[in-house]
């Protein structure tokens, strides 16, 4: 077997192992601590307090964190490869601002009375979709997606969304203002199993789809002209990669709020460890981002435990 493949396999095993360690650590710590033995015993103690805490409160939160962290890291790798700029992150294109604006409007208009449980993710995703369509339309000219135009348009839309959110916060009721601020900070706590299932399926589908473009991303890192010489359909790849990263970001923001560090920090860290090849970088970043977000969330909820 090729030595490079062996190294990649070992890296994947390492990140998978760390992911499991973080998951069990997050299950066991909190205002009520559990040992590994107590966690496994709670499997057969349905209806008990331990079972409720582990499987109704902590496990959905952990799984959602895995999905959101992995998807955001994946989107970060895709966009950094697409723009050939290590400072680009999923929120650079204004998608998070659009989702936050959609949620803010939904809270002020009290749409939860109509949409119920689906209110937050649906309003956030619709806001993200509007921004995706707007940025894509303004950045495409004669069928060509202009990368620099995409970046500038995204930054412009992001500032406009932020200004509108501040205006909404200034004129909203006190209870709505509290909800908007709390959501914008990013939160994994209000989690339902249907949201976990949707985000888990989306994150895994995003990983599989992005892997088909790993070689295209490797070629695009050399420049668009060089990628064309290597046989890459540059415009098709750029558009599909942009849409994939945008949808992943929009769904993450609509389900967990704005979590702005994972998509920028994790790809950098993983790139130092495994190298520039997107065939390993995509998978490793997904696993590392999933564990990183859950670890940060666990520390955040236990530093000042109730």
Tab-separated table of C-alpha atoms in Angstrom:
chain	number	residue	atom	x	y	z
A	1	UNK	CA	0.000	0.000	0.000
A	2	UNK	CA	1.182	3.529	-0.807
A	3	UNK	CA	2.823	5.213	2.186
A	4	UNK	CA	0.697	8.300	1.643
A	5	UNK	CA	-2.525	6.270	1.888
A	6	UNK	CA	-1.280	4.667	5.092
A	7	UNK	CA	-0.625	8.100	6.610
A	8	UNK	CA	-4.067	9.301	5.569
A	9	UNK	CA	-5.697	6.208	7.050
A	10	UNK	CA	-3.850	6.734	10.332
A	11	UNK	CA	-4.885	10.390	10.462
A	12	UNK	CA	-8.535	9.440	9.922
A	13	UNK	CA	-8.328	6.790	12.647
A	14	UNK	CA	-6.743	9.314	15.014
A	15	UNK	CA	-9.429	11.937	14.418
A	16	UNK	CA	-12.178	9.303	14.745
A	17	UNK	CA	-10.705	8.189	18.054
A	18	UNK	CA	-10.511	11.757	19.324
A	19	UNK	CA	-14.103	12.309	18.187
A	20	UNK	CA	-15.286	9.352	20.279
A	21	UNK	CA	-13.284	10.559	23.290
A	22	UNK	CA	-14.817	14.036	23.029
A	23	UNK	CA	-18.296	12.544	22.664
A	24	UNK	CA	-18.017	10.380	25.787
A	25	UNK	CA	-16.396	13.252	27.698
A	26	UNK	CA	-19.290	15.546	26.794
A	27	UNK	CA	-21.833	12.894	27.816
A	28	UNK	CA	-20.218	12.416	31.208
A	29	UNK	CA	-19.627	16.000	32.381
A	30	UNK	CA	-22.090	18.675	33.379
A	31	UNK	CA	-24.060	19.817	36.412
A	32	UNK	CA	-24.712	16.095	36.972
A	33	UNK	CA	-21.660	13.960	36.249
A	34	UNK	CA	-21.760	10.355	35.057
A	35	UNK	CA	-19.118	7.676	34.801
A	36	UNK	CA	-18.817	5.544	31.672
A	37	UNK	CA	-20.429	2.660	33.569
A	38	UNK	CA	-23.419	4.821	34.538
A	39	UNK	CA	-23.841	5.980	30.952
A	40	UNK	CA	-23.990	2.415	29.641
A	41	UNK	CA	-26.303	1.334	32.481
A	42	UNK	CA	-28.698	4.172	31.627
A	43	UNK	CA	-29.346	2.452	28.278
A	44	UNK	CA	-31.531	-0.083	30.068
A	45	UNK	CA	-33.036	2.389	32.553
A	46	UNK	CA	-35.591	4.106	30.354
A	47	UNK	CA	-37.608	6.646	32.316
A	48	UNK	CA	-34.869	7.255	34.877
A	49	UNK	CA	-33.287	10.640	35.506
A	50	UNK	CA	-29.938	9.441	34.134
A	51	UNK	CA	-31.554	8.189	30.925
A	52	UNK	CA	-33.375	11.493	30.433
A	53	UNK	CA	-30.252	13.578	30.985
A	54	UNK	CA	-28.013	11.467	28.757
A	55	UNK	CA	-30.353	10.610	25.892
A	56	UNK	CA	-32.795	13.521	25.840
A	57	UNK	CA	-30.560	16.440	26.779
A	58	UNK	CA	-26.884	15.713	26.152
A	59	UNK	CA	-26.815	13.203	23.283
A	60	UNK	CA	-28.939	15.274	20.832
A	61	UNK	CA	-26.825	18.329	21.648
A	62	UNK	CA	-23.597	16.397	21.031
A	63	UNK	CA	-24.782	14.893	17.748
A	64	UNK	CA	-25.992	18.281	16.508
A	65	UNK	CA	-22.612	19.735	17.471
A	66	UNK	CA	-20.858	16.992	15.509
A	67	UNK	CA	-22.977	17.719	12.428
A	68	UNK	CA	-22.711	21.517	12.606
A	69	UNK	CA	-18.991	21.546	13.426
A	70	UNK	CA	-18.204	19.088	10.654
A	71	UNK	CA	-20.326	20.925	8.089
A	72	UNK	CA	-18.862	24.345	8.942
A	73	UNK	CA	-15.306	23.017	8.709
A	74	UNK	CA	-16.166	21.382	5.395
A	75	UNK	CA	-17.593	24.642	4.065
A	76	UNK	CA	-14.466	26.465	5.231
A	77	UNK	CA	-12.158	24.070	3.369
A	78	UNK	CA	-14.264	24.340	0.200
A	79	UNK	CA	-14.374	28.142	0.211
A	80	UNK	CA	-10.694	28.556	1.062
A	81	UNK	CA	-9.845	26.261	-1.838
A	82	UNK	CA	-12.295	27.991	-4.155
A	83	UNK	CA	-11.039	31.496	-3.360
A	84	UNK	CA	-7.409	30.398	-2.906
A	85	UNK	CA	-7.475	32.571	0.201
A	86	UNK	CA	-6.843	31.129	3.697
A	87	UNK	CA	-8.717	34.010	5.369
A	88	UNK	CA	-12.065	33.153	3.782
A	89	UNK	CA	-14.598	31.432	6.026
A	90	UNK	CA	-18.227	30.325	5.573
A	91	UNK	CA	-19.579	33.609	6.934
A	92	UNK	CA	-17.567	35.827	4.580
A	93	UNK	CA	-20.230	35.537	1.877
A	94	UNK	CA	-22.978	37.061	4.029
A	95	UNK	CA	-24.957	33.833	4.347
A	96	UNK	CA	-24.920	33.946	8.144
A	97	UNK	CA	-26.120	37.544	8.040
A	98	UNK	CA	-29.031	36.557	5.816
A	99	UNK	CA	-29.990	33.697	8.131
A	100	UNK	CA	-29.727	35.939	11.193
A	101	UNK	CA	-31.857	38.577	9.473
A	102	UNK	CA	-34.490	35.962	8.638
A	103	UNK	CA	-34.614	34.742	12.245
A	104	UNK	CA	-34.724	38.297	13.606
A	105	UNK	CA	-37.658	39.173	11.357
A	106	UNK	CA	-39.387	35.946	12.331
A	107	UNK	CA	-39.022	36.706	16.029
A	108	UNK	CA	-40.326	40.252	15.665
A	109	UNK	CA	-43.264	39.102	13.519
A	110	UNK	CA	-43.987	36.262	15.996
A	111	UNK	CA	-43.938	33.594	13.302
A	112	UNK	CA	-43.519	30.896	15.959
A	113	UNK	CA	-47.296	31.084	16.432
A	114	UNK	CA	-47.718	29.812	12.872
A	115	UNK	CA	-44.654	27.612	12.292
A	116	UNK	CA	-44.191	26.176	15.784
A	117	UNK	CA	-41.022	24.084	16.206
A	118	UNK	CA	-39.956	24.744	12.614
A	119	UNK	CA	-39.917	28.515	13.113
A	120	UNK	CA	-36.204	29.096	13.824
A	121	UNK	CA	-34.606	26.744	11.266
A	122	UNK	CA	-37.106	27.565	8.528
A	123	UNK	CA	-36.914	31.360	8.862
A	124	UNK	CA	-33.122	31.196	9.117
A	125	UNK	CA	-32.774	28.949	6.092
A	126	UNK	CA	-35.113	31.108	3.995
A	127	UNK	CA	-33.022	34.163	4.870
A	128	UNK	CA	-29.866	32.285	3.895
A	129	UNK	CA	-31.408	31.165	0.589
A	130	UNK	CA	-32.326	34.754	-0.299
A	131	UNK	CA	-28.720	35.840	0.284
A	132	UNK	CA	-27.316	32.867	-1.663
A	133	UNK	CA	-29.477	33.718	-4.682
A	134	UNK	CA	-28.620	37.421	-4.418
A	135	UNK	CA	-24.857	36.899	-4.106
A	136	UNK	CA	-24.814	34.302	-6.876
A	137	UNK	CA	-26.840	36.502	-9.256
A	138	UNK	CA	-24.743	39.611	-8.667
A	139	UNK	CA	-21.477	37.689	-9.056
A	140	UNK	CA	-22.350	35.849	-12.267
A	141	UNK	CA	-21.853	37.555	-15.613
A	142	UNK	CA	-22.491	35.775	-18.913
A	143	UNK	CA	-22.401	32.418	-17.202
A	144	UNK	CA	-19.049	33.072	-15.494
A	145	UNK	CA	-18.890	33.107	-11.693
A	146	UNK	CA	-16.396	35.829	-10.780
A	147	UNK	CA	-14.562	34.858	-7.610
A	148	UNK	CA	-13.501	38.387	-6.653
A	149	UNK	CA	-16.991	39.688	-7.337
A	150	UNK	CA	-18.385	36.884	-5.199
A	151	UNK	CA	-16.207	37.908	-2.277
A	152	UNK	CA	-16.988	41.631	-2.554
A	153	UNK	CA	-20.711	41.021	-2.985
A	154	UNK	CA	-20.747	38.710	0.024
A	155	UNK	CA	-19.028	41.269	2.234
A	156	UNK	CA	-21.436	43.979	1.051
A	157	UNK	CA	-24.510	41.833	1.742
A	158	UNK	CA	-23.084	40.884	5.137
A	159	UNK	CA	-22.778	44.537	6.176
A	160	UNK	CA	-26.283	45.324	4.923
A	161	UNK	CA	-27.723	42.368	6.857
A	162	UNK	CA	-25.875	43.397	10.022
A	163	UNK	CA	-27.225	46.946	9.731
A	164	UNK	CA	-30.795	45.715	9.281
A	165	UNK	CA	-30.431	43.363	12.264
A	166	UNK	CA	-29.231	46.264	14.432
A	167	UNK	CA	-32.227	48.311	13.272
A	168	UNK	CA	-34.608	45.467	14.138
A	169	UNK	CA	-32.978	45.075	17.559
A	170	UNK	CA	-33.323	48.813	18.202
A	171	UNK	CA	-37.084	48.837	17.577
A	172	UNK	CA	-38.018	45.371	18.885
A	173	UNK	CA	-39.644	44.447	22.200
A	174	UNK	CA	-37.410	43.621	25.158
A	175	UNK	CA	-38.264	39.903	25.089
A	176	UNK	CA	-37.628	39.734	21.332
A	177	UNK	CA	-34.317	41.566	21.753
A	178	UNK	CA	-33.177	39.000	24.317
A	179	UNK	CA	-34.112	36.117	21.997
A	180	UNK	CA	-32.332	37.665	19.008
A	181	UNK	CA	-29.102	38.290	20.938
A	182	UNK	CA	-29.172	34.810	22.461
A	183	UNK	CA	-29.639	33.176	19.045
A	184	UNK	CA	-26.968	35.278	17.314
A	185	UNK	CA	-24.433	34.133	19.927
A	186	UNK	CA	-24.864	30.538	18.740
A	187	UNK	CA	-26.484	27.797	20.794
A	188	UNK	CA	-26.789	24.003	20.591
A	189	UNK	CA	-29.046	23.521	23.603
A	190	UNK	CA	-32.540	23.764	22.096
A	191	UNK	CA	-32.251	20.584	20.056
A	192	UNK	CA	-34.890	18.164	18.803
A	193	UNK	CA	-34.160	14.753	17.332
A	194	UNK	CA	-35.660	15.716	13.962
A	195	UNK	CA	-33.152	18.570	13.700
A	196	UNK	CA	-30.311	16.202	14.611
A	197	UNK	CA	-31.411	13.758	11.914
A	198	UNK	CA	-31.717	16.465	9.253
A	199	UNK	CA	-28.378	18.088	10.052
A	200	UNK	CA	-26.628	14.725	10.347
A	201	UNK	CA	-27.904	13.654	6.931
A	202	UNK	CA	-26.986	17.022	5.387
A	203	UNK	CA	-23.480	17.015	6.884
A	204	UNK	CA	-22.717	13.473	5.694
A	205	UNK	CA	-24.181	14.182	2.252
A	206	UNK	CA	-22.040	17.324	2.062
A	207	UNK	CA	-18.933	15.319	2.933
A	208	UNK	CA	-19.652	12.729	0.236
A	209	UNK	CA	-20.485	15.322	-2.429
A	210	UNK	CA	-17.466	17.484	-1.632
A	211	UNK	CA	-15.165	14.479	-1.898
A	212	UNK	CA	-16.120	14.112	-5.564
A	213	UNK	CA	-14.603	17.585	-6.069
A	214	UNK	CA	-11.393	16.950	-4.107
A	215	UNK	CA	-9.244	16.689	-7.235
A	216	UNK	CA	-10.952	19.755	-8.714
A	217	UNK	CA	-10.051	21.727	-5.582
A	218	UNK	CA	-6.463	20.505	-5.853
A	219	UNK	CA	-6.357	21.747	-9.439
A	220	UNK	CA	-8.042	25.082	-8.625
A	221	UNK	CA	-5.347	25.716	-6.010
A	222	UNK	CA	-2.943	26.104	-8.946
A	223	UNK	CA	-5.154	28.723	-10.611
A	224	UNK	CA	-8.116	28.594	-12.972
A	225	UNK	CA	-6.042	28.479	-16.160
A	226	UNK	CA	-3.907	25.613	-14.904
A	227	UNK	CA	-7.055	23.796	-13.775
A	228	UNK	CA	-8.497	24.093	-17.285
A	229	UNK	CA	-5.313	22.645	-18.757
A	230	UNK	CA	-5.704	19.703	-16.370
A	231	UNK	CA	-9.183	19.014	-17.718
A	232	UNK	CA	-11.301	20.539	-14.947
A	233	UNK	CA	-14.640	22.110	-15.922
A	234	UNK	CA	-13.809	25.233	-13.951
A	235	UNK	CA	-17.104	27.141	-14.136
A	236	UNK	CA	-19.192	24.078	-13.352
A	237	UNK	CA	-16.981	23.189	-10.384
A	238	UNK	CA	-16.952	26.753	-9.032
A	239	UNK	CA	-20.735	27.061	-9.140
A	240	UNK	CA	-21.411	23.667	-7.590
A	241	UNK	CA	-18.813	24.152	-4.858
A	242	UNK	CA	-20.182	27.599	-4.022
A	243	UNK	CA	-23.734	26.272	-3.807
A	244	UNK	CA	-22.647	23.294	-1.689
A	245	UNK	CA	-20.715	25.442	0.793
A	246	UNK	CA	-23.551	27.979	0.909
A	247	UNK	CA	-26.258	25.406	1.620
A	248	UNK	CA	-24.134	23.787	4.344
A	249	UNK	CA	-23.522	27.173	5.967
A	250	UNK	CA	-27.152	28.229	5.701
A	251	UNK	CA	-28.422	25.040	7.334
A	252	UNK	CA	-25.811	25.234	10.109
A	253	UNK	CA	-26.686	28.832	10.941
A	254	UNK	CA	-30.423	28.171	10.812
A	255	UNK	CA	-30.118	25.270	13.272
A	256	UNK	CA	-27.448	26.487	15.713
A	257	UNK	CA	-27.027	30.228	15.233
A	258	UNK	CA	-23.836	32.034	14.248
A	259	UNK	CA	-20.746	30.038	15.258
A	260	UNK	CA	-18.009	31.914	13.482
A	261	UNK	CA	-14.687	30.349	14.412
A	262	UNK	CA	-14.910	26.708	13.318
A	263	UNK	CA	-14.862	27.259	9.562
A	264	UNK	CA	-11.773	29.478	9.764
A	265	UNK	CA	-9.619	27.928	12.495
A	266	UNK	CA	-10.085	24.196	11.935
A	267	UNK	CA	-9.074	24.059	8.235
A	268	UNK	CA	-5.862	25.944	9.068
A	269	UNK	CA	-4.994	23.602	11.916
A	270	UNK	CA	-5.750	20.450	9.940
A	271	UNK	CA	-3.890	21.713	6.873
A	272	UNK	CA	-0.737	22.044	8.990
A	273	UNK	CA	-1.088	18.424	10.116
A	274	UNK	CA	-2.187	16.544	6.991
A	275	UNK	CA	-1.075	18.785	4.127
A	276	UNK	CA	-2.796	20.528	1.224
A	277	UNK	CA	-4.329	17.538	-0.579
A	278	UNK	CA	-8.112	17.921	-0.387
A	279	UNK	CA	-8.649	14.159	-0.536
A	280	UNK	CA	-7.543	13.945	3.095
A	281	UNK	CA	-8.096	17.583	4.074
A	282	UNK	CA	-11.880	17.404	3.577
A	283	UNK	CA	-12.352	14.275	5.694
A	284	UNK	CA	-9.887	15.290	8.410
A	285	UNK	CA	-11.368	18.793	8.701
A	286	UNK	CA	-14.874	17.355	8.968
A	287	UNK	CA	-13.888	15.049	11.842
A	288	UNK	CA	-11.727	17.629	13.592
A	289	UNK	CA	-14.375	20.358	13.278
A	290	UNK	CA	-17.039	18.058	14.696
A	291	UNK	CA	-14.958	17.261	17.769
A	292	UNK	CA	-13.727	20.832	18.201
A	293	UNK	CA	-17.209	22.365	18.322
A	294	UNK	CA	-18.538	19.772	20.782
A	295	UNK	CA	-15.481	20.231	23.009
A	296	UNK	CA	-15.945	24.020	23.014
A	297	UNK	CA	-19.665	23.645	23.732
A	298	UNK	CA	-18.950	21.231	26.588
A	299	UNK	CA	-16.453	23.617	28.166
A	300	UNK	CA	-18.859	26.534	27.716
A	301	UNK	CA	-21.734	24.775	29.492
A	302	UNK	CA	-19.596	23.397	32.335
A	303	UNK	CA	-17.371	26.369	33.218
A	304	UNK	CA	-20.342	27.996	34.949
A	305	UNK	CA	-22.595	24.986	35.530
A	306	UNK	CA	-25.971	25.605	37.219
